mmCIF file of N, CA and C in Angstrom:
data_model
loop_
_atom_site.group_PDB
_atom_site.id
_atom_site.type_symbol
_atom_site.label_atom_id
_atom_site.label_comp_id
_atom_site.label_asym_id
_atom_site.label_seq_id
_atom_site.Cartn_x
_atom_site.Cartn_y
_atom_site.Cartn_z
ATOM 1 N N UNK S 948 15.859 9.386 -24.697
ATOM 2 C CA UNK S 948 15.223 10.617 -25.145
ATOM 3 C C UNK S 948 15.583 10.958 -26.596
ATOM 4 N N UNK S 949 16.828 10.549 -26.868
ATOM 5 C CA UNK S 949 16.941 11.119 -28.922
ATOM 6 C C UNK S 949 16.296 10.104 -29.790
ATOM 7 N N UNK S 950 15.474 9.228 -28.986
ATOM 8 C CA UNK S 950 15.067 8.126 -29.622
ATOM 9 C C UNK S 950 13.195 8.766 -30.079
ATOM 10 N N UNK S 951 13.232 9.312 -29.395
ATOM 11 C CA UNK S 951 11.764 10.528 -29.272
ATOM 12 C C UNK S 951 11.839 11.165 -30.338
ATOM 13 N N UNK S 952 13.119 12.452 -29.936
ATOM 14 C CA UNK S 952 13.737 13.287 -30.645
ATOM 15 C C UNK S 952 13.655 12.824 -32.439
ATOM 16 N N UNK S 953 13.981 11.912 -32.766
ATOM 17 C CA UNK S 953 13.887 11.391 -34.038
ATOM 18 C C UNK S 953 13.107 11.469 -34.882
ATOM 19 N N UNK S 954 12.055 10.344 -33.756
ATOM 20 C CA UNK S 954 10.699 10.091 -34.090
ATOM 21 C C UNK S 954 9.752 11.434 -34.100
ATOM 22 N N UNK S 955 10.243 12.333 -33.667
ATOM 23 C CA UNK S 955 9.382 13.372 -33.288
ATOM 24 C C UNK S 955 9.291 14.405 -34.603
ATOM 25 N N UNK S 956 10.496 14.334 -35.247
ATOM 26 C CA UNK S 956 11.263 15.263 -36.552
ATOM 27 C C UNK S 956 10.248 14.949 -37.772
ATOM 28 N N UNK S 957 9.632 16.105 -38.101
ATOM 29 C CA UNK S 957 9.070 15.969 -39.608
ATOM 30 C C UNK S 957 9.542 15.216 -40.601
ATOM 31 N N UNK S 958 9.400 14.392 -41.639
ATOM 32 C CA UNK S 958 9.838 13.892 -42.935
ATOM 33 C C UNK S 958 10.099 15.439 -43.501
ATOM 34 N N UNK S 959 11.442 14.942 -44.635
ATOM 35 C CA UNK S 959 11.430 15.772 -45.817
ATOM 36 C C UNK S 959 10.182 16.339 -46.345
ATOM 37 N N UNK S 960 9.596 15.356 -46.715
ATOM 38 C CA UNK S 960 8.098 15.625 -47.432
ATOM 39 C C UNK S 960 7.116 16.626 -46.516
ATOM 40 N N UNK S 961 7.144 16.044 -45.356
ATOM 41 C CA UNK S 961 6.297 16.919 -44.713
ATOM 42 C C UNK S 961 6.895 18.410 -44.290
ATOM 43 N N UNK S 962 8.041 18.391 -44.188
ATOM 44 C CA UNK S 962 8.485 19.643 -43.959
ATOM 45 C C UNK S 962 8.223 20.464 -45.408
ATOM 46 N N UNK S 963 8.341 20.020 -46.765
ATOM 47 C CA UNK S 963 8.332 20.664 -48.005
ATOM 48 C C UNK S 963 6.617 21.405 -47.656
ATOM 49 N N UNK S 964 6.241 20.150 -47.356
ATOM 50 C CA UNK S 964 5.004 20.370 -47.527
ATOM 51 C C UNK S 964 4.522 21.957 -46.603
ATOM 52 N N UNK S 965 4.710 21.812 -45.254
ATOM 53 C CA UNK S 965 4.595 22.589 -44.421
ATOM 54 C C UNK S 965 5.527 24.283 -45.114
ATOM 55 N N UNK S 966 6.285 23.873 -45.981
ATOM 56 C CA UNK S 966 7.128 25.222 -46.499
ATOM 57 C C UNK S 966 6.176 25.618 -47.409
ATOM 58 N N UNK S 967 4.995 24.813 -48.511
ATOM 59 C CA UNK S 967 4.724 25.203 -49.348
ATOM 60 C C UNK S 967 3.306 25.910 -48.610
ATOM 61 N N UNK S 968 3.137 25.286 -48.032
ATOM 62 C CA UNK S 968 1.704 26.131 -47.007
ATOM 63 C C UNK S 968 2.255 27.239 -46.114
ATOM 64 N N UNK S 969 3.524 27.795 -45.545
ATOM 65 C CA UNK S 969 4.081 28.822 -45.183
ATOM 66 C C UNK S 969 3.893 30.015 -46.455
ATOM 67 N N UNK S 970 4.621 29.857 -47.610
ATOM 68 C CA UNK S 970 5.111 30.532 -48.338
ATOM 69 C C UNK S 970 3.642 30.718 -49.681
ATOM 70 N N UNK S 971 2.099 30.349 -49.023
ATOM 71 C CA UNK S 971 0.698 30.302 -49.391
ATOM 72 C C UNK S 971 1.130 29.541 -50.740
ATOM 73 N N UNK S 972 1.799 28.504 -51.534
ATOM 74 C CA UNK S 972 1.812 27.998 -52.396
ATOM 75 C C UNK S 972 0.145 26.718 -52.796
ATOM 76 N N UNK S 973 0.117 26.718 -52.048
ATOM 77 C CA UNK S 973 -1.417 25.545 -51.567
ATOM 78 C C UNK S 973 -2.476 26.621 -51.581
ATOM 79 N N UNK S 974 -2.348 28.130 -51.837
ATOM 80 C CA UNK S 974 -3.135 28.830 -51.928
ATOM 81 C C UNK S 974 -4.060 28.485 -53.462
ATOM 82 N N UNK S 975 -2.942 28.019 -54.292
ATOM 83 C CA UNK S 975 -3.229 28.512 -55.359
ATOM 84 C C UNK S 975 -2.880 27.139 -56.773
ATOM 85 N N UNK S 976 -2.180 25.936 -55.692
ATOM 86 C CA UNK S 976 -2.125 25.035 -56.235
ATOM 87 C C UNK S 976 -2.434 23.659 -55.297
ATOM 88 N N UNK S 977 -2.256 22.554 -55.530
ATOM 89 C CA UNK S 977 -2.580 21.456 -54.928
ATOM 90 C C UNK S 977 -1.876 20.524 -55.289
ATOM 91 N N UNK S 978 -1.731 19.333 -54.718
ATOM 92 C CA UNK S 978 -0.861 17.869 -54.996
ATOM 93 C C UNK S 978 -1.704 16.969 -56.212
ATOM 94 N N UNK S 979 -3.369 17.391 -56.454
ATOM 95 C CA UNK S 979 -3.518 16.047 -57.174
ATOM 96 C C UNK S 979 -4.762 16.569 -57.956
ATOM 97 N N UNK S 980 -4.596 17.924 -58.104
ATOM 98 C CA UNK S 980 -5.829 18.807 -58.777
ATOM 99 C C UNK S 980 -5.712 20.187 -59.540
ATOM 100 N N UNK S 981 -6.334 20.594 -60.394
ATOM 101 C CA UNK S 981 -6.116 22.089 -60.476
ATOM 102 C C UNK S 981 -6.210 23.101 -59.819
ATOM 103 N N UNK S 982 -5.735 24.030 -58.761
ATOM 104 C CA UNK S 982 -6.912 25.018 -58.447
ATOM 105 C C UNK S 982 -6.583 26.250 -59.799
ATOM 106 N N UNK S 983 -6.418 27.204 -58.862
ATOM 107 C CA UNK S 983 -5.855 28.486 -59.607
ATOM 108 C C UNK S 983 -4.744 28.532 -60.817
ATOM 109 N N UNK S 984 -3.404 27.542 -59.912
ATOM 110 C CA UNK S 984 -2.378 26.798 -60.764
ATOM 111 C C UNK S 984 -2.911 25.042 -60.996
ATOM 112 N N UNK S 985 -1.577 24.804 -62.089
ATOM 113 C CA UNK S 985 -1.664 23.700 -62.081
ATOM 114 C C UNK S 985 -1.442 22.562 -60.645
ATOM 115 N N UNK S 986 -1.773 21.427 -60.899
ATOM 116 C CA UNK S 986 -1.734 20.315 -59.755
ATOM 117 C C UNK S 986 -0.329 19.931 -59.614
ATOM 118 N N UNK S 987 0.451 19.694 -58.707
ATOM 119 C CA UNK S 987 1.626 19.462 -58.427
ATOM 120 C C UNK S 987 2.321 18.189 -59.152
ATOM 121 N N UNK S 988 1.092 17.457 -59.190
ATOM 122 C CA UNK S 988 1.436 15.984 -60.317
ATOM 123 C C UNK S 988 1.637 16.335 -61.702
ATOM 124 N N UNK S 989 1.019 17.328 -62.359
ATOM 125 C CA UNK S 989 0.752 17.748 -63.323
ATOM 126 C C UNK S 989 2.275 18.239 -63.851
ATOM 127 N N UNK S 990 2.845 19.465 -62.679
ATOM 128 C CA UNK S 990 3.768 20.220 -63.465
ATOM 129 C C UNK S 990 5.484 18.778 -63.157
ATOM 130 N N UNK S 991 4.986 17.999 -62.077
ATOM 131 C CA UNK S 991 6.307 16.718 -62.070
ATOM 132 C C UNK S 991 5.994 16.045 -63.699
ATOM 133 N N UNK S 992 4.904 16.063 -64.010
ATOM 134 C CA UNK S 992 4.691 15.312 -65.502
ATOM 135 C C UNK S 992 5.187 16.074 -66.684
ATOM 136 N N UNK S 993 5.382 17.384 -66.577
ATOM 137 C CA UNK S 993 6.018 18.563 -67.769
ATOM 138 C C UNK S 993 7.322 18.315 -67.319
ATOM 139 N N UNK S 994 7.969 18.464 -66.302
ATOM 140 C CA UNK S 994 9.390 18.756 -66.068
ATOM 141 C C UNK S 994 10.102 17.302 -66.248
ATOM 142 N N UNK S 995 9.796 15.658 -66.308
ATOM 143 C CA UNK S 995 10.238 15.114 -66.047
ATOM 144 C C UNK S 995 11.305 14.720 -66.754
ATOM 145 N N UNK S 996 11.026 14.685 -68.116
ATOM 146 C CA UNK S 996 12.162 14.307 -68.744
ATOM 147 C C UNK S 996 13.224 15.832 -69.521
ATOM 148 N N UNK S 997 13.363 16.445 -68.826
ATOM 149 C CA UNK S 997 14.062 17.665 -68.677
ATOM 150 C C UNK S 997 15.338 17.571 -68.275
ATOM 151 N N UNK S 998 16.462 17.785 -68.506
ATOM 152 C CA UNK S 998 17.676 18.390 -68.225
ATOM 153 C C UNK S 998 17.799 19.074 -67.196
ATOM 154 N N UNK S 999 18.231 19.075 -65.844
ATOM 155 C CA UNK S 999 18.551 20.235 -64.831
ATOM 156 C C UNK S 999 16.860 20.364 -64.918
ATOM 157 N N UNK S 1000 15.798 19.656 -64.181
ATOM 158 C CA UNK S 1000 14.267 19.509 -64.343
ATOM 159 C C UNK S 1000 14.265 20.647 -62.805
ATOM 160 N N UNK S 1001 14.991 20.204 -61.341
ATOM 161 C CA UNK S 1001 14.938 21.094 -60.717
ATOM 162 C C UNK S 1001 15.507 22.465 -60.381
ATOM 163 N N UNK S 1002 16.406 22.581 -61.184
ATOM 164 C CA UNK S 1002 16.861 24.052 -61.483
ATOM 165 C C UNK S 1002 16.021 25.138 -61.665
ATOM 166 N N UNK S 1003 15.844 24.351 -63.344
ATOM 167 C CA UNK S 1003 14.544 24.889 -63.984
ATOM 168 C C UNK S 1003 13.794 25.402 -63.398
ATOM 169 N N UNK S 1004 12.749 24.022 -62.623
ATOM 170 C CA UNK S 1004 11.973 24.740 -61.909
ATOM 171 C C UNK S 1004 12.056 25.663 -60.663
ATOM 172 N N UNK S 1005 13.080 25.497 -59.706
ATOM 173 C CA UNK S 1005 13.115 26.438 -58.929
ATOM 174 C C UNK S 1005 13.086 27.998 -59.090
ATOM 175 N N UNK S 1006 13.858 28.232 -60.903
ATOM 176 C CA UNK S 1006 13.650 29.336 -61.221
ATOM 177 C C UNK S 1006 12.816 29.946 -61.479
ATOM 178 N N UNK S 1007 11.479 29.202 -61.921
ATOM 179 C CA UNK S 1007 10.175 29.577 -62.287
ATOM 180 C C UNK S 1007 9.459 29.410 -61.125
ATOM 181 N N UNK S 1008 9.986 29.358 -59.824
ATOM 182 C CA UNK S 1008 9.316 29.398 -58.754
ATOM 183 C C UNK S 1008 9.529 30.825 -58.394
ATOM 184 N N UNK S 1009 11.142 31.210 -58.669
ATOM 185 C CA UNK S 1009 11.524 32.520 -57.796
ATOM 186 C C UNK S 1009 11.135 33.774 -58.782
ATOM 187 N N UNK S 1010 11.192 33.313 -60.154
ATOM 188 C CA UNK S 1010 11.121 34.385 -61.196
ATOM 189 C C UNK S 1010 9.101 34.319 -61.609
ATOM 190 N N UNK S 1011 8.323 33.445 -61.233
ATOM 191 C CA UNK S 1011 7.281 33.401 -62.206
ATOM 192 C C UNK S 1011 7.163 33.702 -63.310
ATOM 193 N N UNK S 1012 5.905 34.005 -63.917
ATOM 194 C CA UNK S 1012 6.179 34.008 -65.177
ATOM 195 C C UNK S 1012 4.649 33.400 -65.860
ATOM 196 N N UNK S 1013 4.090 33.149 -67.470
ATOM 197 C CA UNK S 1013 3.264 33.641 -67.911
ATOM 198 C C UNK S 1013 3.247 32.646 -69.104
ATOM 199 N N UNK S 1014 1.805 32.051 -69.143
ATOM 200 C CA UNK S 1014 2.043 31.273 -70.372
ATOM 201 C C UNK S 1014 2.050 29.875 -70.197
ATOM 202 N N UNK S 1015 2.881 29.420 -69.765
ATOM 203 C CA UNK S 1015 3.152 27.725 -69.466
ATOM 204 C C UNK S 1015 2.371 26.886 -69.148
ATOM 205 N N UNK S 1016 0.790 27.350 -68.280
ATOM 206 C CA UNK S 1016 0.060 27.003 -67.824
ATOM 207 C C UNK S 1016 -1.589 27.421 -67.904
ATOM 208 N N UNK S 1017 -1.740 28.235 -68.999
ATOM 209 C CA UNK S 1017 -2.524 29.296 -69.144
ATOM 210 C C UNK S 1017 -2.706 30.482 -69.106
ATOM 211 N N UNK S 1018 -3.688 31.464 -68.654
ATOM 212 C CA UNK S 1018 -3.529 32.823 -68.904
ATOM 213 C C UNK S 1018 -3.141 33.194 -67.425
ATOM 214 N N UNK S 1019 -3.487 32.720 -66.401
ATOM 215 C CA UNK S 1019 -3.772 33.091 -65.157
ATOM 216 C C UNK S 1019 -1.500 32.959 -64.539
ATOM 217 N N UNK S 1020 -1.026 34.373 -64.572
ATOM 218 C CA UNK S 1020 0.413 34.378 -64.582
ATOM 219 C C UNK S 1020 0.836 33.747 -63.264
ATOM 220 N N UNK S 1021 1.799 33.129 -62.721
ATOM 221 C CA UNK S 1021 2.833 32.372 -61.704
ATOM 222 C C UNK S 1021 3.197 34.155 -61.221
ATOM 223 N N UNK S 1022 3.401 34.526 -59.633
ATOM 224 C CA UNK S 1022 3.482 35.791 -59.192
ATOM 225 C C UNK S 1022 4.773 35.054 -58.854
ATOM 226 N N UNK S 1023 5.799 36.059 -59.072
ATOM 227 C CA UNK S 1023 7.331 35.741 -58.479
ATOM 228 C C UNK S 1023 7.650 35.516 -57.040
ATOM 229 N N UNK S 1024 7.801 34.839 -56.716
ATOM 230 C CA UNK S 1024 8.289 34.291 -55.646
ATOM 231 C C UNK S 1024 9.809 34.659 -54.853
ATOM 232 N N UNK S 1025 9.930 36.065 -55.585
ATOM 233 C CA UNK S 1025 11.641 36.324 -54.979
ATOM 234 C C UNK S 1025 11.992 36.244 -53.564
ATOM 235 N N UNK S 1026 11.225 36.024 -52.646
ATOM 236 C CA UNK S 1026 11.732 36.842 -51.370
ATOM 237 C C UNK S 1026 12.080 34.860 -51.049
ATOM 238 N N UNK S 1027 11.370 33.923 -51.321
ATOM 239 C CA UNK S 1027 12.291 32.726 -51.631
ATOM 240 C C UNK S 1027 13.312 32.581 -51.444
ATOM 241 N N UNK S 1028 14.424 31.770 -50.562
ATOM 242 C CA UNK S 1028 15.493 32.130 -50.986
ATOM 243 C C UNK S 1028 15.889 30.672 -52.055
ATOM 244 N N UNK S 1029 17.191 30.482 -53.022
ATOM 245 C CA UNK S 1029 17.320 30.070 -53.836
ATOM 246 C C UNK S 1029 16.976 28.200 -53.271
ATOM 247 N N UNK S 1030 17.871 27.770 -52.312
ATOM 248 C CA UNK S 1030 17.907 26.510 -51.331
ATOM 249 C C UNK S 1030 16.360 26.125 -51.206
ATOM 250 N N UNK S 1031 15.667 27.383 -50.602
ATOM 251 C CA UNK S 1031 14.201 26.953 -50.622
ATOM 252 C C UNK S 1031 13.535 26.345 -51.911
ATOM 253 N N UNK S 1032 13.880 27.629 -52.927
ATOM 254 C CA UNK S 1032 12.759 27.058 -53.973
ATOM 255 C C UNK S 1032 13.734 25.825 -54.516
ATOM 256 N N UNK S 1033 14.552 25.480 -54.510
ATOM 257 C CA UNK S 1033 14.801 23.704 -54.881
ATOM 258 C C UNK S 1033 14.674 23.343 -53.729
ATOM 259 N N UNK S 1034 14.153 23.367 -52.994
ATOM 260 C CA UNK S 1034 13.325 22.096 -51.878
ATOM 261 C C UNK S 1034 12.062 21.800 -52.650
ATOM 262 N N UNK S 1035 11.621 22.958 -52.841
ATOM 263 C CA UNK S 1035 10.172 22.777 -53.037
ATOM 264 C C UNK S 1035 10.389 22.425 -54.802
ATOM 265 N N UNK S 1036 10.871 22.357 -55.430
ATOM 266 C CA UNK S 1036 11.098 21.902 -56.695
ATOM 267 C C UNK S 1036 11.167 20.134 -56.579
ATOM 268 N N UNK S 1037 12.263 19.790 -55.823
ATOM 269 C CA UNK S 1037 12.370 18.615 -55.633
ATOM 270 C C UNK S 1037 11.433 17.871 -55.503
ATOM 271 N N UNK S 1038 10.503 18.314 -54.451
ATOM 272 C CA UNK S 1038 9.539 18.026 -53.391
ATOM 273 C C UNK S 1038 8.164 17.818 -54.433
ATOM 274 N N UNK S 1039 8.501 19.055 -55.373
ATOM 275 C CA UNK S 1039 7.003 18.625 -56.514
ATOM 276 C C UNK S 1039 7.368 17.594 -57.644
ATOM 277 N N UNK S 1040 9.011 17.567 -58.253
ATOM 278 C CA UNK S 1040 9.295 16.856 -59.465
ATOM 279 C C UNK S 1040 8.716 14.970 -58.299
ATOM 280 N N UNK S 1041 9.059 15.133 -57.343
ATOM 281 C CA UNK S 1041 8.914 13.257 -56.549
ATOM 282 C C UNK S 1041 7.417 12.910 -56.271
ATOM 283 N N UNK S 1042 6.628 14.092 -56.574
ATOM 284 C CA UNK S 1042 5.241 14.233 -56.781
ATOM 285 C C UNK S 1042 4.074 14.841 -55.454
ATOM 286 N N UNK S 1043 4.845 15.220 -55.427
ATOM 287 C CA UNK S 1043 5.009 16.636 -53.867
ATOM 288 C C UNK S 1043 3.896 14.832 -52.638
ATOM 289 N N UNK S 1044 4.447 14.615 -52.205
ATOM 290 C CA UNK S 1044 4.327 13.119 -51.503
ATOM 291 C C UNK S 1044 5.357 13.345 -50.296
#
């Protein structure tokens, strides 16, 4: 039976994934397109050669913010907690996959 159990357990990825569709992030962005925000490939291609690339971004997940991407502002994400938004940082710098 833990042999089920295993097999049964979401991937990393898919769990990110499933967090970013909890927390309506897929509302407003996507893995391989523009919508509202940028495409998830897009912002792993700005952050990559960055210093502390998921820090960074987790902070601009929890803080949003204005500019970076056009006119249309990033709504803060505080109620996030910190662990979360570097999941989901991680999860987009590996090319949200």
């Amino acid at each position: 039976m833990p042999a089920l159990m295993i097999l049964a357990a979401p991937t990393a990825a898919q769990a990110s994934l499933d967090m970013a569709k909890k927390n309506a992030c897929m509302a407003c962005h996507a893995v391989d397109k523009k919508l509202v925000g940028p495409a998830y490939q897009e912002v792993a291609k700005k952050y990559a050669d960055q210093k502390e690339a998921a820090a960074t971004l987790a902070a601009s997940i929890r803080k949003g913010g204005s500019g970076k991407w056009g006119p249309v502002p990033m709504p803060a994400q505080a109620a996030l907690s910190e662990a979360d938004a570097r999941t989901l940082a991680e999860w987009i710098l590996a090319g949200a996959r």
